GROMACS .gro file of C-alpha atoms in nm:
model
  303
    1MET     CA    1   6.853  31.226  10.996
    2ARG     CA    2   6.868  31.548  10.759
    3ALA     CA    3   6.549  31.546  10.473
    4THR     CA    4   6.648  31.589  10.157
    5SER     CA    5   6.504  31.672   9.803
    6ALA     CA    6   6.616  31.395   9.613
    7SER     CA    7   6.466  31.142   9.782
    8ALA     CA    8   6.148  31.364   9.930
    9ARG     CA    9   5.807  31.186   9.910
   10ALA     CA   10   5.588  31.442  10.099
   11LEU     CA   11   5.188  31.353  10.190
   12VAL     CA   12   5.054  31.752  10.157
   13LEU     CA   13   4.749  31.760  10.381
   14VAL     CA   14   4.609  32.157  10.236
   15ASN     CA   15   4.344  32.314  10.452
   16ARG     CA   16   4.148  32.485  10.147
   17ARG     CA   17   3.956  32.687  10.392
   18ALA     CA   18   4.254  32.890  10.601
   19ARG     CA   19   4.288  33.222  10.562
   20ARG     CA   20   4.559  33.237  10.256
   21GLY     CA   21   4.527  32.810  10.115
   22GLY     CA   22   4.254  32.878   9.884
   23GLU     CA   23   4.408  33.100   9.681
   24ARG     CA   24   4.817  32.976   9.679
   25ILE     CA   25   4.857  32.653   9.713
   26GLY     CA   26   4.871  32.534   9.348
   27GLU     CA   27   5.207  32.770   9.381
   28ALA     CA   28   5.267  32.599   9.705
   29VAL     CA   29   5.270  32.218   9.518
   30ALA     CA   30   5.429  32.345   9.217
   31ARG     CA   31   5.722  32.490   9.427
   32LEU     CA   32   5.717  32.184   9.619
   33ARG     CA   33   5.754  31.998   9.318
   34ALA     CA   34   6.033  32.222   9.187
   35LEU     CA   35   6.210  32.078   9.467
   36GLY     CA   36   6.178  31.737   9.406
   37VAL     CA   37   5.918  31.629   9.609
   38ASP     CA   38   5.660  31.390   9.523
   39LEU     CA   39   5.383  31.466   9.661
   40VAL     CA   40   5.041  31.305   9.712
   41GLU     CA   41   4.815  31.566   9.769
   42ALA     CA   42   4.513  31.483  10.075
   43SER     CA   43   4.198  31.795  10.163
   44VAL     CA   44   4.159  31.778  10.494
   45THR     CA   45   3.800  31.980  10.424
   46GLY     CA   46   3.616  31.693  10.354
   47PRO     CA   47   3.506  31.422  10.561
   48GLU     CA   48   3.764  31.192  10.675
   49PRO     CA   49   3.970  31.259  10.955
   50PRO     CA   50   4.356  31.404  10.894
   51ALA     CA   51   4.512  31.124  11.141
   52GLU     CA   52   4.315  30.832  10.891
   53ILE     CA   53   4.444  31.049  10.630
   54ILE     CA   54   4.866  30.989  10.811
   55ARG     CA   55   4.735  30.621  10.818
   56ARG     CA   56   4.591  30.541  10.457
   57TYR     CA   57   4.954  30.753  10.378
   58GLY     CA   58   5.210  30.692  10.625
   59ARG     CA   59   5.386  30.404  10.479
   60GLU     CA   60   5.405  30.549  10.197
   61VAL     CA   61   5.577  30.886  10.243
   62ASP     CA   62   5.871  31.001  10.445
   63ARG     CA   63   5.668  31.376  10.564
   64VAL     CA   64   5.394  31.535  10.604
   65ILE     CA   65   5.338  31.853  10.462
   66VAL     CA   66   5.073  32.085  10.661
   67ALA     CA   67   4.956  32.356  10.388
   68GLY     CA   68   4.737  32.601  10.684
   69GLY     CA   69   4.729  32.746  10.977
   70ASP     CA   70   4.784  32.576  11.402
   71GLY     CA   71   4.422  32.453  11.335
   72THR     CA   72   4.462  32.252  11.063
   73ILE     CA   73   4.862  32.108  11.179
   74ASN     CA   74   4.636  32.055  11.531
   75ARG     CA   75   4.369  31.808  11.387
   76ALA     CA   76   4.688  31.603  11.254
   77LEU     CA   77   4.838  31.588  11.542
   78GLU     CA   78   4.776  31.225  11.651
   79GLY     CA   79   4.824  31.115  11.326
   80LEU     CA   80   5.162  31.215  11.318
   81LEU     CA   81   5.269  31.090  11.653
   82GLU     CA   82   5.209  30.770  11.609
   83SER     CA   83   5.306  30.785  11.242
   84GLY     CA   84   5.638  30.883  11.397
   85LEU     CA   85   5.695  31.101  11.059
   86PRO     CA   86   5.838  31.422  11.064
   87LEU     CA   87   5.599  31.725  11.024
   88GLY     CA   88   5.690  32.076  10.674
   89VAL     CA   89   5.484  32.366  10.767
   90LEU     CA   90   5.341  32.626  10.514
   91PRO     CA   91   5.267  32.855  10.744
   92LEU     CA   92   4.903  32.962  10.575
   93GLY     CA   93   4.678  33.034  10.836
   94THR     CA   94   4.554  33.352  11.037
   95ALA     CA   95   4.839  33.382  11.316
   96ASN     CA   96   5.061  33.051  11.250
   97ASN     CA   97   5.194  33.044  11.590
   98LEU     CA   98   5.389  32.736  11.566
   99ALA     CA   99   5.587  32.865  11.253
  100ARG     CA  100   5.698  33.188  11.441
  101THR     CA  101   5.761  32.995  11.675
  102LEU     CA  102   5.984  32.789  11.531
  103GLY     CA  103   6.139  33.035  11.256
  104ILE     CA  104   5.997  32.866  10.938
  105PRO     CA  105   5.893  33.163  10.718
  106THR     CA  106   5.606  33.300  10.668
  107GLU     CA  107   5.677  33.323  10.222
  108LEU     CA  108   5.583  33.068  10.096
  109ASP     CA  109   5.878  32.982   9.855
  110ALA     CA  110   6.106  32.954  10.159
  111ALA     CA  111   5.831  32.789  10.353
  112CYS     CA  112   5.886  32.503  10.089
  113ALA     CA  113   6.279  32.459  10.006
  114VAL     CA  114   6.258  32.452  10.457
  115ALA     CA  115   5.976  32.166  10.427
  116ALA     CA  116   6.203  32.002  10.104
  117ARG     CA  117   6.530  32.027  10.280
  118GLY     CA  118   6.490  32.117  10.635
  119GLU     CA  119   6.654  32.018  10.883
  120PRO     CA  120   6.388  31.786  11.191
  121ARG     CA  121   6.405  31.916  11.488
  122SER     CA  122   6.270  31.710  11.759
  123VAL     CA  123   5.970  31.995  11.976
  124ASP     CA  124   5.807  31.856  12.247
  125VAL     CA  125   5.369  31.828  12.261
  126GLY     CA  126   5.165  31.891  12.444
  127ARG     CA  127   4.879  31.718  12.638
  128VAL     CA  128   4.550  31.781  12.750
  129ASN     CA  129   4.266  31.491  12.832
  130GLN     CA  130   4.474  31.317  12.564
  131ARG     CA  131   4.371  31.548  12.288
  132PRO     CA  132   4.739  31.686  12.206
  133PHE     CA  133   4.940  32.004  12.154
  134LEU     CA  134   5.116  32.250  12.024
  135THR     CA  135   5.093  32.566  12.114
  136THR     CA  136   4.900  32.646  12.394
  137ALA     CA  137   4.548  32.493  12.529
  138SER     CA  138   4.345  32.786  12.722
  139LEU     CA  139   4.005  32.876  12.926
  140GLY     CA  140   3.774  33.163  12.891
  141LEU     CA  141   3.860  33.494  12.685
  142SER     CA  142   4.018  33.271  12.426
  143VAL     CA  143   3.741  33.053  12.391
  144ALA     CA  144   3.428  33.279  12.384
  145ILE     CA  145   3.667  33.444  12.062
  146THR     CA  146   3.744  33.145  11.900
  147GLU     CA  147   3.321  33.034  11.979
  148GLN     CA  148   3.290  33.360  11.784
  149LEU     CA  149   3.597  33.405  11.497
  150SER     CA  150   3.433  33.314  11.228
  151GLY     CA  151   3.662  33.139  10.898
  152GLU     CA  152   3.526  33.477  10.684
  153ALA     CA  153   3.668  33.754  10.945
  154LYS     CA  154   3.997  33.599  10.941
  155ARG     CA  155   4.030  33.549  10.585
  156ARG     CA  156   3.897  33.919  10.574
  157TRP     CA  157   4.097  34.056  10.831
  158GLY     CA  158   4.374  33.858  10.936
  159ARG     CA  159   4.516  33.872  11.302
  160LEU     CA  160   4.359  34.178  11.316
  161ALA     CA  161   3.999  33.977  11.333
  162TYR     CA  162   4.134  33.847  11.685
  163ALA     CA  163   4.126  34.192  11.845
  164VAL     CA  164   3.804  34.331  11.665
  165VAL     CA  165   3.653  34.017  11.813
  166ALA     CA  166   3.872  34.027  12.155
  167ALA     CA  167   3.761  34.364  12.167
  168ARG     CA  168   3.349  34.307  12.225
  169VAL     CA  169   3.431  33.973  12.397
  170LEU     CA  170   3.636  34.158  12.670
  171VAL     CA  171   3.320  34.355  12.799
  172ARG     CA  172   3.129  34.146  12.811
  173ALA     CA  173   3.348  33.850  13.047
  174ARG     CA  174   3.294  33.740  13.427
  175PRO     CA  175   3.554  33.600  13.614
  176PHE     CA  176   3.603  33.245  13.707
  177THR     CA  177   3.726  33.075  13.979
  178ALA     CA  178   4.007  32.780  13.914
  179GLU     CA  179   4.272  32.596  14.043
  180ILE     CA  180   4.586  32.514  13.940
  181VAL     CA  181   4.755  32.158  14.126
  182TRP     CA  182   5.047  32.097  14.052
  183PRO     CA  183   5.342  31.841  14.200
  184GLU     CA  184   5.519  32.112  14.398
  185GLY     CA  185   5.242  32.340  14.430
  186ARG     CA  186   4.834  32.419  14.411
  187LEU     CA  187   4.696  32.781  14.308
  188ARG     CA  188   4.335  32.899  14.326
  189THR     CA  189   4.267  33.202  14.105
  190ARG     CA  190   3.980  33.385  14.018
  191THR     CA  191   4.054  33.459  13.664
  192VAL     CA  192   3.916  33.574  13.293
  193GLN     CA  193   4.188  33.398  13.156
  194ILE     CA  194   4.381  33.052  13.175
  195VAL     CA  195   4.671  32.940  12.954
  196VAL     CA  196   4.873  32.624  12.965
  197GLY     CA  197   5.148  32.689  12.670
  198ASN     CA  198   5.411  32.444  12.522
  199GLY     CA  199   5.550  32.672  12.255
  200ARG     CA  200   5.600  33.028  12.253
  201TYR     CA  201   5.294  33.167  12.057
  202TYR     CA  202   4.964  33.192  12.053
  203GLY     CA  203   4.639  33.452  11.953
  204ALA     CA  204   4.766  33.709  11.775
  205ALA     CA  205   5.143  33.631  11.798
  206LEU     CA  206   5.169  33.666  12.212
  207ALA     CA  207   5.418  33.524  12.372
  208VAL     CA  208   5.356  33.291  12.629
  209ALA     CA  209   5.609  33.373  12.849
  210GLU     CA  210   6.002  33.600  12.789
  211ASP     CA  211   6.135  33.221  12.823
  212ALA     CA  212   5.922  33.014  12.686
  213THR     CA  213   5.998  32.803  12.389
  214ILE     CA  214   5.898  32.461  12.272
  215ARG     CA  215   6.212  32.221  12.334
  216ASP     CA  216   6.227  32.348  12.662
  217ARG     CA  217   6.016  31.958  12.855
  218GLN     CA  218   5.799  32.250  13.023
  219LEU     CA  219   5.491  32.344  13.025
  220ASP     CA  220   5.428  32.726  13.088
  221ALA     CA  221   5.071  32.892  13.225
  222TYR     CA  222   4.936  33.198  13.356
  223SER     CA  223   4.606  33.308  13.491
  224LEU     CA  224   4.447  33.651  13.404
  225GLU     CA  225   4.293  33.801  13.729
  226ILE     CA  226   4.184  34.115  13.609
  227ARG     CA  227   3.805  34.256  13.709
  228HIS     CA  228   3.744  34.538  13.422
  229TRP     CA  229   3.862  34.526  13.133
  230TRP     CA  230   4.019  34.828  13.030
  231GLU     CA  231   4.275  34.639  13.307
  232LEU     CA  232   4.400  34.380  12.988
  233VAL     CA  233   4.421  34.656  12.786
  234ARG     CA  234   4.719  34.878  13.026
  235LEU     CA  235   4.805  34.475  12.993
  236ALA     CA  236   4.854  34.413  12.664
  237PRO     CA  237   5.226  34.532  12.573
  238ALA     CA  238   5.331  34.303  12.870
  239LEU     CA  239   5.111  33.991  12.682
  240LYS     CA  240   5.275  34.035  12.378
  241ARG     CA  241   5.673  34.082  12.490
  242GLY     CA  242   5.584  33.772  12.759
  243SER     CA  243   5.657  33.960  13.083
  244HIS     CA  244   5.261  33.960  13.209
  245GLY     CA  245   5.435  33.735  13.497
  246ALA     CA  246   5.597  34.064  13.669
  247ARG     CA  247   5.244  34.194  13.716
  248PRO     CA  248   5.058  34.153  14.026
  249ALA     CA  249   4.755  34.089  13.815
  250VAL     CA  250   4.876  33.771  13.717
  251GLN     CA  251   4.975  33.438  13.831
  252THR     CA  252   5.274  33.249  13.690
  253VAL     CA  253   5.286  32.805  13.683
  254ARG     CA  254   5.571  32.656  13.519
  255ALA     CA  255   5.572  32.296  13.549
  256ARG     CA  256   5.561  31.936  13.324
  257GLU     CA  257   5.218  31.873  13.424
  258MET     CA  258   4.930  32.035  13.613
  259ASP     CA  259   4.592  32.006  13.609
  260VAL     CA  260   4.310  32.311  13.597
  261LEU     CA  261   3.999  32.255  13.860
  262THR     CA  262   3.719  32.476  13.787
  263THR     CA  263   3.408  32.454  13.979
  264VAL     CA  264   3.188  32.454  13.682
  265PRO     CA  265   3.268  32.293  13.328
  266HIS     CA  266   3.423  32.502  13.096
  267ARG     CA  267   3.568  32.451  12.696
  268ILE     CA  268   3.903  32.407  12.634
  269ASP     CA  269   4.072  32.659  12.317
  270VAL     CA  270   4.290  32.360  12.170
  271ASP     CA  271   4.554  32.540  11.904
  272GLY     CA  272   4.240  32.710  11.804
  273GLU     CA  273   4.011  32.511  11.835
  274LEU     CA  274   3.728  32.378  12.087
  275GLY     CA  275   3.922  32.096  12.250
  276PRO     CA  276   3.768  31.905  12.584
  277SER     CA  277   3.638  32.082  12.896
  278THR     CA  278   3.777  32.100  13.244
  279PRO     CA  279   3.865  31.930  13.478
  280ALA     CA  280   4.128  31.937  13.266
  281HIS     CA  281   4.484  31.694  13.304
  282PHE     CA  282   4.806  31.924  13.129
  283ALA     CA  283   5.139  31.743  13.062
  284VAL     CA  284   5.451  31.745  12.818
  285LEU     CA  285   5.528  31.477  12.566
  286PRO     CA  286   5.915  31.571  12.548
  287GLY     CA  287   6.071  31.574  12.179
  288ALA     CA  288   5.782  31.421  12.107
  289LEU     CA  289   5.763  31.528  11.722
  290ARG     CA  290   6.055  31.577  11.491
  291VAL     CA  291   5.946  31.953  11.235
  292LEU     CA  292   6.155  32.080  10.976
  293CYS     CA  293   6.302  32.378  11.065
  294PRO     CA  294   6.491  32.592  10.884
  295GLY     CA  295   6.807  32.508  10.843
  296SER     CA  296   7.206  32.649  10.767
  297ALA     CA  297   7.115  32.626  10.351
  298GLU     CA  298   6.775  32.766  10.435
  299ARG     CA  299   6.891  33.046  10.647
  300LYS     CA  300   7.144  33.135  10.416
  301ALA     CA  301   6.903  33.160  10.126
  302ALA     CA  302   6.660  33.373  10.364
  303ALA     CA  303   6.939  33.625  10.430
   0.00000   0.00000   0.00000
């Protein structure tokens, strides 16, 4: 099925606290209406959870458009999976890694055109202890970064805020013992971070693996076995490219499901939001969500 602007009626979930959410949402709403989309607008910063909002309006709309970042999308994900409605993305957050993974433009007019007229494509969804995710779920350094990264810092500094906070966290990082178990094997690791990826990009546009995709029906995991902060600095270019799996300090696993066990419970960062704790079971839900992506018309317009 191809979404068309002539019949489109969308629930727009707005995060006005996202980096560009407050200043650009009026412009986005006007642009969507100009494209022929009939809108129901709701805020995700109020007391009603996004999943409940989707349940309330799900029978009245043919898509859900999320105006925010990866964390905002994550909070709406359970409702999207229940409803079966396709997702349109207006990447108004800080990292916007789902949009980057799917080639959804960050320029607002172009993103609105994709949300109005794009082609729905099925993508995989990860799940950790029943919490769904689209980009990554991780423990260790990323949790400490999330805990210390304020919304104000992200709005003011954008992706640079990740680097500033990461530098502070890294100096104090201490390795922990963990075990990754999957149907074909078992890995015991002394690590500062474990990342389990469903998509390709996470954090400050880092790549989970060189060949990771959001449609490969697999999860890509890596464990970062470093002892000193300067080792991570040396690894930074490889982490950006996704080639870190070839380095001796990095252990990798690819599987459809896996368990991560730790000697003491560790909190898990899920799409940039704090989620459950270990022990953790990870699984992939193949093709579980449809996302409106650039089609031939949108690619021509952007060229």
